Short mmCIF file of C-alpha atoms and ligand atoms in Angstrom, two decimals:
data_model
loop_
_atom_site.label_atom_id
_atom_site.label_comp_id
_atom_site.label_asym_id
_atom_site.label_seq_id
_atom_site.Cartn_x
_atom_site.Cartn_y
_atom_site.Cartn_z
CA MET A 1 0.43 -0.31 0.16
CA SER A 2 1.31 3.21 -0.84
CA ASN A 3 -0.57 6.31 -1.15
CA VAL A 4 -0.14 8.80 -4.07
CA LEU A 5 0.77 12.74 -3.42
CA VAL A 6 -0.77 16.10 -6.12
CA LEU A 7 1.78 19.08 -6.06
CA ALA A 8 -1.13 21.50 -6.15
CA GLU A 9 -0.76 24.26 -9.14
CA HIS A 10 -2.55 28.07 -7.89
CA MET A 11 -2.20 31.52 -9.22
CA GLY A 12 -2.72 34.62 -8.14
CA GLY A 13 -3.93 33.15 -4.49
CA LYS A 14 -6.44 30.20 -6.14
CA LEU A 15 -6.43 27.13 -6.67
CA ARG A 16 -5.74 26.03 -10.75
CA LYS A 17 -8.12 23.12 -11.97
CA VAL A 18 -5.46 21.42 -13.23
CA THR A 19 -4.54 20.18 -9.77
CA LEU A 20 -8.49 19.15 -9.24
CA SER A 21 -8.62 17.20 -12.57
CA THR A 22 -4.93 15.50 -10.95
CA ILE A 23 -6.81 14.80 -7.87
CA THR A 24 -9.14 12.66 -10.08
CA PHE A 25 -6.02 10.91 -12.06
CA ALA A 26 -4.43 10.49 -8.68
CA ARG A 27 -8.21 8.88 -7.17
CA GLU A 28 -7.85 6.35 -9.97
CA ALA A 29 -4.04 5.75 -8.80
CA ALA A 30 -5.05 4.99 -5.40
CA LYS A 31 -7.44 2.84 -6.16
CA LEU A 32 -4.21 0.40 -7.82
CA THR A 33 -1.78 0.97 -4.58
CA GLY A 34 -4.95 0.40 -2.22
CA GLY A 35 -3.57 3.93 -0.71
CA GLN A 36 -4.85 7.39 -0.04
CA VAL A 37 -4.85 10.46 -2.31
CA TYR A 38 -3.24 13.38 -0.71
CA VAL A 39 -2.80 16.81 -1.71
CA LEU A 40 0.14 18.98 -1.14
CA VAL A 41 0.10 22.83 -1.39
CA LEU A 42 2.79 25.20 -1.00
CA GLY A 43 3.30 28.82 -0.46
CA GLN A 44 2.84 31.51 1.03
CA ASN A 45 -0.99 32.75 2.33
CA VAL A 46 -2.62 29.50 1.04
CA SER A 47 -5.61 28.95 3.33
CA GLY A 48 -8.04 30.02 0.39
CA ILE A 49 -6.16 27.57 -1.44
CA VAL A 50 -6.22 25.07 1.07
CA ALA A 51 -9.33 25.05 1.28
CA GLU A 52 -10.08 25.74 -2.19
CA ALA A 53 -7.70 22.09 -2.77
CA ALA A 54 -10.14 20.00 0.11
CA ALA A 55 -13.49 20.03 -1.85
CA GLY A 56 -11.29 18.64 -4.82
CA GLY A 57 -12.05 15.07 -3.57
CA ALA A 58 -8.73 14.27 -2.02
CA ASP A 59 -8.21 12.18 1.21
CA LYS A 60 -6.06 15.25 3.17
CA VAL A 61 -4.88 18.32 2.28
CA PHE A 62 -0.77 18.79 3.78
CA PHE A 63 0.37 22.53 3.11
CA GLU A 64 3.41 24.92 4.46
CA ASP A 65 2.62 28.29 4.47
CA SER A 66 5.68 29.32 4.87
CA ALA A 67 7.61 32.92 3.10
CA VAL A 68 9.66 30.78 0.84
CA PHE A 69 7.56 29.60 -1.31
CA ALA A 70 5.71 32.35 -1.91
CA ASN A 71 7.04 32.02 -5.28
CA TYR A 72 7.02 29.13 -6.99
CA LEU A 73 10.68 28.18 -7.42
CA ALA A 74 11.66 24.98 -8.19
CA GLU A 75 14.87 24.69 -6.12
CA ASN A 76 12.50 25.44 -3.20
CA TYR A 77 9.67 23.57 -3.40
CA THR A 78 12.34 20.17 -4.29
CA PRO A 79 13.37 18.98 -1.15
CA ALA A 80 9.57 20.00 0.65
CA ILE A 81 8.14 17.74 -1.59
CA VAL A 82 10.57 15.06 -1.23
CA LYS A 83 10.10 14.83 3.00
CA VAL A 84 6.33 15.20 2.19
CA ALA A 85 6.62 12.10 0.07
CA GLN A 86 9.27 10.28 2.35
CA ASP A 87 7.07 11.30 5.25
CA GLN A 88 3.48 10.11 4.26
CA GLY A 89 4.91 6.76 2.24
CA VAL A 90 4.13 8.10 -1.49
CA GLY A 91 4.68 5.89 -4.39
CA ILE A 92 3.08 7.88 -6.65
CA ILE A 93 3.95 11.82 -6.66
CA CYS A 94 1.70 13.55 -9.54
CA GLY A 95 1.37 16.63 -11.19
CA ALA A 96 -0.67 18.04 -14.00
CA ALA A 97 1.35 18.83 -17.23
CA SER A 98 1.73 22.25 -17.00
CA THR A 99 4.56 24.54 -17.75
CA PHE A 100 5.00 24.32 -13.49
CA GLY A 101 4.41 20.41 -13.59
CA LYS A 102 6.69 19.85 -16.44
CA ASP A 103 9.40 21.67 -15.01
CA LEU A 104 8.71 20.22 -11.03
CA VAL A 105 7.89 16.18 -11.41
CA PRO A 106 11.29 15.90 -13.43
CA ARG A 107 13.47 17.28 -10.32
CA VAL A 108 11.03 15.44 -7.79
CA ALA A 109 11.84 12.18 -9.55
CA ALA A 110 15.29 12.56 -9.94
CA LYS A 111 15.74 13.02 -6.00
CA PHE A 112 13.82 9.61 -5.87
CA ASN A 113 15.64 7.94 -8.98
CA ALA A 114 11.94 7.07 -9.65
CA GLY A 115 10.84 6.39 -12.98
CA MET A 116 8.75 8.99 -14.88
CA VAL A 117 5.77 9.51 -16.87
CA SER A 118 4.68 12.10 -19.27
CA ASP A 119 1.11 13.34 -19.76
CA ALA A 120 -0.60 10.29 -19.11
CA ILE A 121 -4.05 9.97 -20.33
CA ALA A 122 -4.69 6.76 -18.53
CA ILE A 123 -3.29 3.71 -15.37
CA TRP A 124 -3.83 0.38 -14.25
CA ASP A 125 -2.98 -1.97 -12.88
CA ASP A 126 -2.21 -5.83 -15.17
CA GLY A 127 0.92 -7.40 -13.02
CA GLY A 128 2.52 -3.56 -12.93
CA ILE A 129 1.02 -0.26 -12.83
CA LYS A 130 1.37 0.49 -16.83
CA PHE A 131 0.61 4.41 -18.04
CA LYS A 132 -1.34 5.43 -21.10
CA ARG A 133 0.82 8.91 -23.23
CA PRO A 134 0.29 10.07 -26.47
CA LEU A 135 3.10 10.56 -28.70
CA TRP A 136 3.81 12.43 -31.83
CA ALA A 137 0.36 14.88 -31.83
CA GLY A 138 -0.80 11.84 -30.35
CA ASN A 139 -0.95 9.59 -33.46
CA VAL A 140 0.63 6.94 -31.22
CA LEU A 141 -0.49 6.02 -27.72
CA THR A 142 1.94 3.84 -26.03
CA THR A 143 1.99 1.97 -22.87
CA VAL A 144 4.93 2.75 -20.33
CA GLU A 145 5.75 0.46 -17.31
CA VAL A 146 7.78 1.87 -14.13
CA THR A 147 9.07 -0.53 -12.09
CA THR A 148 10.76 1.93 -9.37
CA PRO A 149 8.98 1.85 -5.93
CA VAL A 150 8.46 5.70 -6.62
CA LYS A 151 6.79 6.59 -9.62
CA ALA A 152 6.74 10.35 -10.96
CA VAL A 153 3.82 11.19 -13.44
CA THR A 154 2.19 14.64 -14.70
CA VAL A 155 -1.05 14.27 -15.70
CA ARG A 156 -2.63 15.00 -19.33
CA THR A 157 -5.36 16.89 -16.93
CA THR A 158 -7.93 17.66 -20.29
CA GLU A 159 -8.61 13.73 -20.05
CA PHE A 160 -9.23 13.88 -16.68
CA ASP A 161 -12.43 15.80 -15.34
CA PRO A 162 -12.59 17.28 -11.50
CA ILE A 163 -14.85 15.36 -8.58
CA GLU A 164 -17.95 17.62 -8.34
CA GLY A 165 -19.40 17.72 -5.35
CA ALA A 166 -16.93 16.41 -3.05
CA SER A 167 -17.12 16.62 0.73
CA PRO A 168 -14.44 18.83 2.13
CA CYS A 169 -11.01 16.70 3.45
CA ALA A 170 -8.86 17.10 6.12
CA THR A 171 -6.14 19.38 6.07
CA GLU A 172 -2.90 19.58 8.25
CA ALA A 173 -0.12 22.36 8.67
CA VAL A 174 3.27 20.66 8.20
CA SER A 175 6.92 22.00 8.58
CA THR A 176 9.16 20.59 6.42
CA GLY A 177 12.35 22.97 7.27
CA VAL A 178 13.41 24.01 3.83
CA GLY A 179 14.48 26.84 3.73
CA ALA A 180 15.64 29.52 0.99
CA SER A 181 17.90 27.50 -1.95
CA ASP A 182 21.46 28.78 -2.32
CA SER A 183 21.63 28.55 -5.88
CA ALA A 184 18.65 30.30 -7.28
CA GLN A 185 16.91 33.11 -6.02
CA PHE A 186 13.53 34.19 -7.21
CA VAL A 187 13.27 37.83 -8.86
CA ASN A 188 10.44 38.87 -11.03
CA PHE A 189 7.44 37.22 -12.57
CA ASP A 190 6.08 38.80 -15.87
CA GLN A 191 2.88 37.69 -16.18
CA VAL A 192 0.17 38.66 -19.20
CA LYS A 193 -2.32 40.77 -17.10
CA SER A 194 -5.82 39.20 -18.61
CA ASP A 195 -9.09 39.86 -17.23
CA ARG A 196 -10.15 36.88 -19.38
CA PRO A 197 -9.95 32.61 -18.21
CA GLU A 198 -6.38 31.12 -18.53
CA LEU A 199 -6.48 29.12 -22.08
CA THR A 200 -6.46 25.48 -20.16
CA ASP A 201 -8.92 26.56 -17.30
CA ALA A 202 -11.64 28.27 -19.43
CA ALA A 203 -14.75 26.34 -20.53
CA VAL A 204 -15.08 27.82 -23.95
CA VAL A 205 -12.29 29.19 -25.84
CA VAL A 206 -12.24 31.28 -29.47
CA ALA A 207 -9.25 30.40 -31.97
CA GLY A 208 -8.11 31.74 -34.80
CA GLY A 209 -6.36 31.73 -37.93
CA ARG A 210 -3.90 32.57 -39.98
CA GLY A 211 -7.02 33.14 -42.18
CA LEU A 212 -7.36 36.05 -40.53
CA LYS A 213 -5.37 37.65 -42.18
CA SER A 214 -4.50 40.26 -39.70
CA GLY A 215 -3.82 40.84 -35.91
CA GLU A 216 -6.68 43.56 -35.57
CA ASN A 217 -8.94 41.30 -36.93
CA PHE A 218 -8.38 38.75 -34.04
CA GLY A 219 -10.59 41.52 -32.43
CA MET A 220 -13.54 39.60 -33.53
CA ILE A 221 -12.31 36.58 -32.29
CA MET A 222 -11.73 38.43 -28.69
CA GLU A 223 -15.01 40.03 -29.21
CA LEU A 224 -16.97 36.85 -28.76
CA ALA A 225 -14.71 35.07 -26.85
CA ASP A 226 -15.79 38.29 -24.06
CA SER A 227 -18.91 37.61 -25.14
CA LEU A 228 -19.00 33.93 -24.00
CA ASN A 229 -16.56 34.31 -20.73
CA GLY A 230 -14.16 32.41 -22.82
CA ALA A 231 -10.68 32.73 -23.21
CA VAL A 232 -9.01 33.31 -26.78
CA GLY A 233 -6.46 30.92 -28.60
CA ALA A 234 -4.50 30.95 -31.84
CA SER A 235 -2.87 28.28 -34.71
CA ARG A 236 0.78 28.13 -34.52
CA ALA A 237 0.74 29.83 -38.09
CA ALA A 238 -1.40 32.79 -37.10
CA VAL A 239 1.25 33.42 -33.89
CA ASP A 240 4.56 33.32 -36.05
CA SER A 241 2.79 35.68 -38.64
CA GLY A 242 2.88 37.91 -35.66
CA TYR A 243 -1.04 37.83 -35.32
CA ALA A 244 -1.31 36.62 -31.55
CA PRO A 245 1.07 36.25 -28.86
CA ASN A 246 2.85 33.47 -27.54
CA ASP A 247 0.68 32.53 -24.96
CA TRP A 248 -2.13 31.53 -27.15
CA GLN A 249 -0.68 29.03 -29.00
CA ILE A 250 -2.45 25.89 -29.12
CA GLY A 251 -1.34 22.99 -30.34
CA GLN A 252 1.26 19.92 -30.21
CA THR A 253 3.75 22.78 -29.47
CA GLY A 254 1.45 25.05 -27.68
CA LYS A 255 -1.33 24.47 -24.44
CA VAL A 256 -3.44 21.45 -24.85
CA VAL A 257 -7.02 22.64 -24.17
CA ALA A 258 -10.87 20.74 -23.62
CA PRO A 259 -13.19 23.77 -22.83
CA ASN A 260 -16.81 22.53 -23.58
CA LEU A 261 -17.04 24.47 -26.44
CA TYR A 262 -13.89 25.33 -28.69
CA PHE A 263 -14.30 27.92 -31.89
CA ALA A 264 -11.79 27.10 -34.48
CA VAL A 265 -12.23 30.60 -36.97
CA ALA A 266 -9.97 30.60 -40.14
CA ILE A 267 -8.12 27.65 -39.15
CA SER A 268 -7.55 24.17 -41.52
CA GLY A 269 -7.37 21.92 -38.90
CA ALA A 270 -3.79 20.28 -39.07
CA ILE A 271 -2.84 17.75 -36.81
CA GLN A 272 -0.57 19.69 -34.85
CA HIS A 273 -3.72 21.90 -34.05
CA LEU A 274 -5.83 19.07 -33.71
CA ALA A 275 -3.29 17.42 -30.79
CA GLY A 276 -4.13 20.78 -28.75
CA MET A 277 -7.91 20.77 -29.07
CA LYS A 278 -9.52 17.66 -30.32
CA GLY A 279 -10.79 16.43 -26.76
CA SER A 280 -13.04 19.42 -26.42
CA LYS A 281 -16.39 18.71 -25.98
CA CYS A 282 -18.11 20.57 -28.60
CA ILE A 283 -15.65 21.97 -31.49
CA VAL A 284 -17.51 24.57 -33.56
CA ALA A 285 -15.78 25.02 -36.81
CA ILE A 286 -16.07 28.57 -39.21
CA ASN A 287 -14.42 27.86 -42.54
CA THR A 288 -14.24 28.90 -45.78
CA ASN A 289 -12.86 26.02 -47.39
CA ALA A 290 -15.55 22.81 -46.94
CA GLU A 291 -12.55 20.63 -47.42
CA ALA A 292 -10.67 21.81 -44.76
CA PRO A 293 -9.47 18.96 -42.45
CA ILE A 294 -10.81 20.88 -39.57
CA PHE A 295 -14.83 19.72 -40.32
CA GLN A 296 -13.51 15.96 -39.70
CA VAL A 297 -13.17 16.23 -35.64
CA ALA A 298 -16.22 19.54 -35.78
CA ASP A 299 -19.50 18.87 -34.10
CA TYR A 300 -20.68 22.49 -35.75
CA GLY A 301 -19.17 22.86 -39.17
CA LEU A 302 -20.65 26.50 -41.06
CA VAL A 303 -18.82 26.80 -43.87
CA ALA A 304 -19.01 30.65 -44.16
CA ASP A 305 -16.13 33.86 -44.29
CA ALA A 306 -15.72 34.15 -40.64
CA PHE A 307 -15.45 38.21 -41.28
CA GLU A 308 -19.27 38.00 -41.79
CA ALA A 309 -20.18 34.91 -39.70
CA VAL A 310 -18.02 35.60 -36.57
CA PRO A 311 -19.77 39.12 -36.20
CA ALA A 312 -23.03 37.82 -36.46
CA ILE A 313 -22.48 35.18 -34.01
CA THR A 314 -21.27 37.76 -31.54
CA GLN A 315 -24.40 39.79 -32.07
CA LYS A 316 -27.20 37.02 -31.34
CA ILE A 317 -25.13 35.80 -28.37
CA LYS A 318 -24.84 39.36 -27.09
CA ALA A 319 -28.72 39.99 -27.83
CA LEU A 320 -29.83 36.24 -25.97
P1 LIG B 1 -3.47 27.48 -42.12
O1 LIG B 1 -2.88 25.96 -42.63
O2 LIG B 1 -2.54 28.76 -43.46
O3 LIG B 1 -4.85 27.69 -42.59
C1 LIG B 1 -5.96 29.04 -42.35
C2 LIG B 1 -7.34 28.92 -42.71
O4 LIG B 1 -8.68 29.64 -42.68
C3 LIG B 1 -7.89 27.93 -44.72
O5 LIG B 1 -8.27 26.56 -44.21
C4 LIG B 1 -8.13 28.78 -44.79
O6 LIG B 1 -9.71 28.39 -45.62
C5 LIG B 1 -9.40 29.54 -43.96
N1 LIG B 1 -10.19 30.87 -44.42
C6 LIG B 1 -9.26 31.92 -45.02
N2 LIG B 1 -10.28 32.55 -45.51
C7 LIG B 1 -11.33 32.62 -44.19
C8 LIG B 1 -11.69 33.38 -43.96
N3 LIG B 1 -12.30 34.57 -44.49
N4 LIG B 1 -12.47 32.99 -43.83
C9 LIG B 1 -13.23 31.54 -42.25
N5 LIG B 1 -11.95 30.69 -43.22
C10 LIG B 1 -10.78 31.35 -43.93
N6 LIG B 1 0.37 24.05 -35.15
C11 LIG B 1 -0.77 24.53 -34.18
O7 LIG B 1 -1.78 25.54 -34.74
N7 LIG B 1 0.00 24.46 -33.68
C12 LIG B 1 0.77 23.65 -32.92
O8 LIG B 1 1.53 23.70 -31.61
C13 LIG B 1 2.03 23.55 -33.64
N8 LIG B 1 2.98 23.10 -33.82
C14 LIG B 1 3.62 22.11 -34.82
C15 LIG B 1 4.62 21.66 -34.84
C16 LIG B 1 5.71 20.97 -35.96
C17 LIG B 1 6.47 20.53 -35.69
C18 LIG B 1 4.95 21.06 -37.30
C19 LIG B 1 5.97 20.53 -37.75
C20 LIG B 1 3.77 22.31 -37.36
C21 LIG B 1 2.96 22.67 -36.01
N9 LIG B 1 1.99 23.23 -36.61
C22 LIG B 1 1.16 23.56 -35.58
C23 LIG B 1 1.66 23.88 -37.92
C24 LIG B 1 0.43 23.45 -38.75
O9 LIG B 1 1.40 22.16 -39.17
C25 LIG B 1 -0.79 24.42 -39.62
O10 LIG B 1 0.90 25.07 -40.43
C26 LIG B 1 -0.74 25.26 -39.00
O11 LIG B 1 -1.72 25.16 -37.56
C27 LIG B 1 -2.13 26.14 -39.61
O12 LIG B 1 -2.31 27.27 -38.83
P2 LIG B 1 -3.91 27.64 -40.11
O13 LIG B 1 -4.37 26.64 -39.45
O14 LIG B 1 -4.31 28.91 -39.38
O15 LIG B 1 -2.90 28.31 -41.36
#
C-alpha cells in the first residue's frame, strides 16, 4: 500500500483547475495502490487555496505556509515535496502536465531516482502499474510500465474531469524545515495581465488562425470570446505571422485544451493543431473551405467567411 501525492498548482491566490483534474487521476492511481490521495500546497497565505484543494476529492491536504514558498521556485519546492512524500509513504507523485508540472515533477523524480511518465492519460495495473501516454501529436499511444518503487507522473489533465460535489477533506499544516535555496533566487514574474480566463482552464475557447490575415482582425475573435466569458487561442501559423501572442498557441507545440466549447475560426485543422484541441467537448469550425480538415473533427461546421459569420454570431449571443 502506498499513497498518491498531488502537487497543487496555484496562481494569484487561486488553485488552478488542472490540480483538480490531477486529483481525479490520483484517485484512479490510489485504487491500484490501495493508498490515500494527498494534496500538497506550498505557498504563502494559502488558506483559500487549501480550502479549494480540500473540496477537490482528496483524502487529505497537507500545506506549508511560508515566505520561502511565496513565489514558485523549483529549487525550494523540490526538497519540501521530497520530505512530505517520504514522511507520508508516497509511492506515486503527480502534477499536471503544465509548465509548472513539467518544471517540477522531473526534479522530484530525480531526487527519488524514480521512473517518470509524462502526459499520462490512463493508469492501470495488470501485474505492474502501467500508464498510457500520447506521442507524435497524439497519433501514437504508448504503454509505459514504471518499475521503480516511487513513480513520478505528469498528467494530461484534459483527460480527467474534476470530481464534483466532494465533501471537504482534512487539512494539516506541515513544517519541512526547507529554507531558501542558495543556488537560485526569485527575481521577477512577468505575467500577462488579462481579465479573460486562463486558456487551459476556460470552459469556452475561441481560436483564430492564419485565415484572419492580421492581428487587428483578432479583435472579432476577442469580442466573441468575451461574449461567452471565454479565452482566446490561436494556431501556430497565426502566432508565427505575428497576429497573436505566443501564449495563445494551441497544439502540439502549444497548449492542450479541452473546453466544453471550442471555436476554430479560419483554422485549417492540421494534425499539430488538432493535437491541442481535439479533446474539446463541442467543436465549432468556421472556414471558407468546405474541404478543410477541421470539419472532420467538428461537431458543428459552418462553411462561411469568418468576417461575416463571427460578428453575426457575437451579435446574436449579446442579444440573448
Ligand atoms: P492555414 O493552414 O494557413 O489555414 C488557414 C485557414 O483559414 C484555411 O483553412 C482557410 O480555408 C481558412 N480561411 C481563410 N480565409 C478565411 C475566411 N475569411 N473565413 C474563414 N476561413 C478562412 N500548428 C498549431 O496550430 N499548433 C501547434 O502547436 C503546431 N505545432 C507544430 C509542430 C510542428 C513540429 C510542425 C511541423 C507544425 C506545427 N504546427 C502547429 C503547424 C501546423 O502544421 C499548421 O501549419 C498550422 O496549424 C496552420 O495554421 P492555420 O490553420 O491557422 O493556417
